[in-house]
Amino acid sequence: CSFASFGFCKAHAAAFALPTYQSAWLKRHYPAHFLAGLLVHDPGMYPKRLIIEEARRMHIAILGLDVNASAAGYRVEQLPARYPTGAGQGRVPAGLPDGSAWGIRLALSQVQGISADDVQRIEAGQPYQSLSDFCARARVDFPVAENLVLTGGFDRLYGMHGEQRVQRPGQ
């Protein structure tokens, strides 16, 4: 009986050892992919803003919403060599891998008011040539289209921000 109470703690610790090791290995060798997975599956332990800040500390670019590149979930993209990653903003803190070759594209599912059917239609119609092309083929409600415009979903399509990455609040 006394071992049973001790045995639970030991088994509990052993059960967490393997996923902890796997997570550490993934974060070290595939940092952008690991953090994108956390954002998609939302383990609930940390708010998404902290996961995104961790990505920035590792010089992983946070790529804006884009009706032609975003998907239902967060997507990892390899960046062209000329892309401004933030690597010039100091060194990556000790112990963190340098993820400057990668970016995490924001997810369509995070747009306010968007439904799973809307996301599916948007993805099925990619790429779009213009806002009117998008409205005709994606058939989303006006508030969803408006939220996509306000969050920058059409900026790259119209050359408004080029390859600029999403900045921290106040930048």
PDB file of C-alpha atoms in Angstrom:
ATOM      1  CA  CYS A   1       0.000   0.000   0.000  1.00  0.00           C
ATOM      2  CA  SER A   2       2.803   2.416   0.866  1.00  0.00           C
ATOM      3  CA  PHE A   3       4.655   1.549  -2.398  1.00  0.00           C
ATOM      4  CA  ALA A   4       1.503   2.276  -4.418  1.00  0.00           C
ATOM      5  CA  SER A   5       1.533   5.918  -3.324  1.00  0.00           C
ATOM      6  CA  PHE A   6       5.251   6.190  -4.127  1.00  0.00           C
ATOM      7  CA  GLY A   7       4.938   4.146  -7.327  1.00  0.00           C
ATOM      8  CA  PHE A   8       2.417   6.574  -8.823  1.00  0.00           C
ATOM      9  CA  CYS A   9       4.893   9.458  -8.576  1.00  0.00           C
ATOM     10  CA  LYS A  10       7.649   7.361 -10.140  1.00  0.00           C
ATOM     11  CA  ALA A  11       5.417   6.218 -13.006  1.00  0.00           C
ATOM     12  CA  HIS A  12       4.120   9.749 -13.499  1.00  0.00           C
ATOM     13  CA  ALA A  13       7.682  11.081 -13.765  1.00  0.00           C
ATOM     14  CA  ALA A  14       8.679   8.303 -16.170  1.00  0.00           C
ATOM     15  CA  ALA A  15       5.637   8.998 -18.350  1.00  0.00           C
ATOM     16  CA  PHE A  16       6.710  12.625 -18.750  1.00  0.00           C
ATOM     17  CA  ALA A  17      10.394  11.903 -19.351  1.00  0.00           C
ATOM     18  CA  LEU A  18      10.050  10.683 -22.946  1.00  0.00           C
ATOM     19  CA  PRO A  19       7.793  13.520 -24.249  1.00  0.00           C
ATOM     20  CA  THR A  20      10.019  16.060 -22.469  1.00  0.00           C
ATOM     21  CA  TYR A  21      13.130  14.651 -24.138  1.00  0.00           C
ATOM     22  CA  GLN A  22      11.350  14.536 -27.518  1.00  0.00           C
ATOM     23  CA  SER A  23      10.191  18.149 -27.126  1.00  0.00           C
ATOM     24  CA  ALA A  24      13.688  19.330 -26.213  1.00  0.00           C
ATOM     25  CA  TRP A  25      15.174  17.506 -29.219  1.00  0.00           C
ATOM     26  CA  LEU A  26      12.570  18.967 -31.595  1.00  0.00           C
ATOM     27  CA  LYS A  27      13.049  22.490 -30.231  1.00  0.00           C
ATOM     28  CA  ARG A  28      16.826  22.202 -30.683  1.00  0.00           C
ATOM     29  CA  HIS A  29      16.842  20.690 -34.177  1.00  0.00           C
ATOM     30  CA  TYR A  30      13.556  21.963 -35.696  1.00  0.00           C
ATOM     31  CA  PRO A  31      12.687  25.097 -33.687  1.00  0.00           C
ATOM     32  CA  ALA A  32      10.235  26.683 -36.142  1.00  0.00           C
ATOM     33  CA  HIS A  33       8.424  23.404 -36.733  1.00  0.00           C
ATOM     34  CA  PHE A  34       8.211  22.697 -33.001  1.00  0.00           C
ATOM     35  CA  LEU A  35       6.822  26.140 -32.158  1.00  0.00           C
ATOM     36  CA  ALA A  36       4.379  26.044 -35.093  1.00  0.00           C
ATOM     37  CA  GLY A  37       3.145  22.704 -33.742  1.00  0.00           C
ATOM     38  CA  LEU A  38       2.590  24.271 -30.323  1.00  0.00           C
ATOM     39  CA  LEU A  39       0.638  27.111 -31.915  1.00  0.00           C
ATOM     40  CA  VAL A  40      -1.541  24.694 -33.928  1.00  0.00           C
ATOM     41  CA  HIS A  41      -2.267  22.268 -31.127  1.00  0.00           C
ATOM     42  CA  ASP A  42      -2.399  24.850 -28.323  1.00  0.00           C
ATOM     43  CA  PRO A  43      -1.397  22.820 -25.259  1.00  0.00           C
ATOM     44  CA  GLY A  44      -2.980  25.503 -23.079  1.00  0.00           C
ATOM     45  CA  MET A  45      -0.034  25.916 -20.713  1.00  0.00           C
ATOM     46  CA  TYR A  46       1.179  29.139 -22.316  1.00  0.00           C
ATOM     47  CA  PRO A  47      -0.649  31.863 -24.238  1.00  0.00           C
ATOM     48  CA  LYS A  48       0.154  32.039 -27.956  1.00  0.00           C
ATOM     49  CA  ARG A  49       1.768  35.447 -27.511  1.00  0.00           C
ATOM     50  CA  LEU A  50       4.492  33.842 -25.367  1.00  0.00           C
ATOM     51  CA  ILE A  51       5.143  31.115 -27.947  1.00  0.00           C
ATOM     52  CA  ILE A  52       5.410  33.772 -30.660  1.00  0.00           C
ATOM     53  CA  GLU A  53       7.783  35.815 -28.483  1.00  0.00           C
ATOM     54  CA  GLU A  54       9.933  32.698 -28.012  1.00  0.00           C
ATOM     55  CA  ALA A  55      10.051  32.309 -31.801  1.00  0.00           C
ATOM     56  CA  ARG A  56      11.212  35.904 -32.138  1.00  0.00           C
ATOM     57  CA  ARG A  57      13.941  35.361 -29.529  1.00  0.00           C
ATOM     58  CA  MET A  58      15.187  32.506 -31.729  1.00  0.00           C
ATOM     59  CA  HIS A  59      15.081  34.820 -34.810  1.00  0.00           C
ATOM     60  CA  ILE A  60      12.235  32.871 -36.399  1.00  0.00           C
ATOM     61  CA  ALA A  61      10.261  35.345 -38.503  1.00  0.00           C
ATOM     62  CA  ILE A  62       6.533  35.634 -37.814  1.00  0.00           C
ATOM     63  CA  LEU A  63       5.010  35.949 -41.278  1.00  0.00           C
ATOM     64  CA  GLY A  64       1.774  37.849 -41.679  1.00  0.00           C
ATOM     65  CA  LEU A  65      -1.575  36.497 -42.707  1.00  0.00           C
ATOM     66  CA  ASP A  66      -1.765  36.003 -46.474  1.00  0.00           C
ATOM     67  CA  VAL A  67      -4.802  34.757 -48.418  1.00  0.00           C
ATOM     68  CA  ASN A  68      -2.448  33.039 -50.872  1.00  0.00           C
ATOM     69  CA  ALA A  69       0.000  31.484 -48.401  1.00  0.00           C
ATOM     70  CA  SER A  70      -1.822  30.963 -45.089  1.00  0.00           C
ATOM     71  CA  ALA A  71      -3.544  27.693 -44.278  1.00  0.00           C
ATOM     72  CA  ALA A  72      -5.947  26.527 -41.587  1.00  0.00           C
ATOM     73  CA  GLY A  73      -3.058  26.003 -39.176  1.00  0.00           C
ATOM     74  CA  TYR A  74       0.238  27.765 -38.656  1.00  0.00           C
ATOM     75  CA  ARG A  75       2.648  26.883 -41.472  1.00  0.00           C
ATOM     76  CA  VAL A  76       6.446  26.792 -41.505  1.00  0.00           C
ATOM     77  CA  GLU A  77       8.179  28.337 -44.524  1.00  0.00           C
ATOM     78  CA  GLN A  78      11.851  28.399 -45.431  1.00  0.00           C
ATOM     79  CA  LEU A  79      12.884  31.984 -46.034  1.00  0.00           C
ATOM     80  CA  PRO A  80      14.843  33.311 -48.994  1.00  0.00           C
ATOM     81  CA  ALA A  81      18.386  34.397 -48.149  1.00  0.00           C
ATOM     82  CA  ARG A  82      17.499  38.089 -48.604  1.00  0.00           C
ATOM     83  CA  TYR A  83      14.650  37.997 -46.059  1.00  0.00           C
ATOM     84  CA  PRO A  84      15.124  40.325 -43.018  1.00  0.00           C
ATOM     85  CA  THR A  85      14.874  37.854 -40.121  1.00  0.00           C
ATOM     86  CA  GLY A  86      15.992  39.861 -37.148  1.00  0.00           C
ATOM     87  CA  ALA A  87      19.397  38.175 -37.031  1.00  0.00           C
ATOM     88  CA  GLY A  88      20.930  41.648 -37.039  1.00  0.00           C
ATOM     89  CA  GLN A  89      19.126  42.477 -33.792  1.00  0.00           C
ATOM     90  CA  GLY A  90      21.689  40.793 -31.600  1.00  0.00           C
ATOM     91  CA  ARG A  91      22.612  37.223 -30.890  1.00  0.00           C
ATOM     92  CA  VAL A  92      20.218  34.422 -30.147  1.00  0.00           C
ATOM     93  CA  PRO A  93      20.269  33.892 -26.353  1.00  0.00           C
ATOM     94  CA  ALA A  94      22.541  31.080 -25.172  1.00  0.00           C
ATOM     95  CA  GLY A  95      20.891  27.683 -25.298  1.00  0.00           C
ATOM     96  CA  LEU A  96      18.414  28.625 -28.023  1.00  0.00           C
ATOM     97  CA  PRO A  97      18.863  27.494 -31.627  1.00  0.00           C
ATOM     98  CA  ASP A  98      19.092  30.050 -34.432  1.00  0.00           C
ATOM     99  CA  GLY A  99      15.952  29.704 -36.514  1.00  0.00           C
ATOM    100  CA  SER A 100      16.641  32.618 -38.854  1.00  0.00           C
ATOM    101  CA  ALA A 101      16.253  30.436 -41.957  1.00  0.00           C
ATOM    102  CA  TRP A 102      12.585  29.797 -41.107  1.00  0.00           C
ATOM    103  CA  GLY A 103       9.337  31.678 -40.680  1.00  0.00           C
ATOM    104  CA  ILE A 104       5.975  30.777 -39.193  1.00  0.00           C
ATOM    105  CA  ARG A 105       3.013  31.906 -41.311  1.00  0.00           C
ATOM    106  CA  LEU A 106      -0.047  33.003 -39.324  1.00  0.00           C
ATOM    107  CA  ALA A 107      -3.126  30.778 -39.606  1.00  0.00           C
ATOM    108  CA  LEU A 108      -6.423  31.592 -41.307  1.00  0.00           C
ATOM    109  CA  SER A 109      -8.261  29.853 -38.446  1.00  0.00           C
ATOM    110  CA  GLN A 110      -7.209  32.684 -36.112  1.00  0.00           C
ATOM    111  CA  VAL A 111      -9.186  35.331 -38.022  1.00  0.00           C
ATOM    112  CA  GLN A 112     -12.135  36.521 -35.975  1.00  0.00           C
ATOM    113  CA  GLY A 113     -15.474  35.173 -37.206  1.00  0.00           C
ATOM    114  CA  ILE A 114     -14.031  32.727 -39.729  1.00  0.00           C
ATOM    115  CA  SER A 115     -15.540  29.240 -39.896  1.00  0.00           C
ATOM    116  CA  ALA A 116     -13.929  25.925 -40.835  1.00  0.00           C
ATOM    117  CA  ASP A 117     -15.971  25.971 -44.074  1.00  0.00           C
ATOM    118  CA  ASP A 118     -14.652  29.466 -44.887  1.00  0.00           C
ATOM    119  CA  VAL A 119     -11.071  28.305 -44.324  1.00  0.00           C
ATOM    120  CA  GLN A 120     -11.622  25.242 -46.507  1.00  0.00           C
ATOM    121  CA  ARG A 121     -13.033  27.347 -49.374  1.00  0.00           C
ATOM    122  CA  ILE A 122     -10.186  29.862 -49.079  1.00  0.00           C
ATOM    123  CA  GLU A 123      -7.532  27.128 -49.206  1.00  0.00           C
ATOM    124  CA  ALA A 124      -9.254  25.367 -52.127  1.00  0.00           C
ATOM    125  CA  GLY A 125      -9.258  28.587 -54.190  1.00  0.00           C
ATOM    126  CA  GLN A 126      -5.628  29.633 -53.635  1.00  0.00           C
ATOM    127  CA  PRO A 127      -3.994  31.498 -55.305  1.00  0.00           C
ATOM    128  CA  TYR A 128      -6.128  34.598 -55.730  1.00  0.00           C
ATOM    129  CA  GLN A 129      -5.400  37.417 -58.167  1.00  0.00           C
ATOM    130  CA  SER A 130      -7.304  40.230 -56.418  1.00  0.00           C
ATOM    131  CA  LEU A 131      -9.795  41.035 -53.689  1.00  0.00           C
ATOM    132  CA  SER A 132     -12.684  40.720 -56.153  1.00  0.00           C
ATOM    133  CA  ASP A 133     -11.369  37.333 -57.313  1.00  0.00           C
ATOM    134  CA  PHE A 134     -11.194  36.250 -53.660  1.00  0.00           C
ATOM    135  CA  CYS A 135     -14.747  37.412 -52.897  1.00  0.00           C
ATOM    136  CA  ALA A 136     -16.152  35.703 -55.990  1.00  0.00           C
ATOM    137  CA  ARG A 137     -14.471  32.350 -55.427  1.00  0.00           C
ATOM    138  CA  ALA A 138     -14.088  32.039 -51.625  1.00  0.00           C
ATOM    139  CA  ARG A 139     -17.637  33.267 -50.951  1.00  0.00           C
ATOM    140  CA  VAL A 140     -16.978  34.411 -47.378  1.00  0.00           C
ATOM    141  CA  ASP A 141     -19.272  36.767 -45.498  1.00  0.00           C
ATOM    142  CA  PHE A 142     -18.456  40.477 -45.560  1.00  0.00           C
ATOM    143  CA  PRO A 143     -17.242  40.621 -41.901  1.00  0.00           C
ATOM    144  CA  VAL A 144     -14.758  37.798 -42.564  1.00  0.00           C
ATOM    145  CA  ALA A 145     -13.464  39.480 -45.734  1.00  0.00           C
ATOM    146  CA  GLU A 146     -13.191  42.763 -43.834  1.00  0.00           C
ATOM    147  CA  ASN A 147     -11.224  41.084 -41.018  1.00  0.00           C
ATOM    148  CA  LEU A 148      -8.874  39.530 -43.582  1.00  0.00           C
ATOM    149  CA  VAL A 149      -8.250  42.969 -45.107  1.00  0.00           C
ATOM    150  CA  LEU A 150      -7.732  44.594 -41.683  1.00  0.00           C
ATOM    151  CA  THR A 151      -5.280  41.905 -40.563  1.00  0.00           C
ATOM    152  CA  GLY A 152      -3.173  42.257 -43.713  1.00  0.00           C
ATOM    153  CA  GLY A 153      -4.347  39.166 -45.572  1.00  0.00           C
ATOM    154  CA  PHE A 154      -4.206  41.016 -48.914  1.00  0.00           C
ATOM    155  CA  ASP A 155      -1.127  43.186 -48.285  1.00  0.00           C
ATOM    156  CA  ARG A 156       1.332  40.960 -50.142  1.00  0.00           C
ATOM    157  CA  LEU A 157      -1.114  40.465 -53.012  1.00  0.00           C
ATOM    158  CA  TYR A 158      -1.199  44.236 -53.542  1.00  0.00           C
ATOM    159  CA  GLY A 159       2.502  44.828 -52.729  1.00  0.00           C
ATOM    160  CA  MET A 160       1.714  46.907 -49.663  1.00  0.00           C
ATOM    161  CA  HIS A 161       4.325  45.498 -47.301  1.00  0.00           C
ATOM    162  CA  GLY A 162       6.494  43.226 -49.431  1.00  0.00           C
ATOM    163  CA  GLU A 163       8.144  40.559 -47.314  1.00  0.00           C
ATOM    164  CA  GLN A 164       7.969  42.518 -44.081  1.00  0.00           C
ATOM    165  CA  ARG A 165       7.520  40.369 -41.033  1.00  0.00           C
ATOM    166  CA  VAL A 166       4.976  40.905 -38.274  1.00  0.00           C
ATOM    167  CA  GLN A 167       6.403  43.249 -35.659  1.00  0.00           C
ATOM    168  CA  ARG A 168       6.043  43.323 -31.918  1.00  0.00           C
ATOM    169  CA  PRO A 169       3.344  45.645 -30.566  1.00  0.00           C
ATOM    170  CA  GLY A 170       4.472  49.251 -30.865  1.00  0.00           C
ATOM    171  CA  GLN A 171       6.781  48.641 -33.852  1.00  0.00           C
TER     172      GLN A 171
END
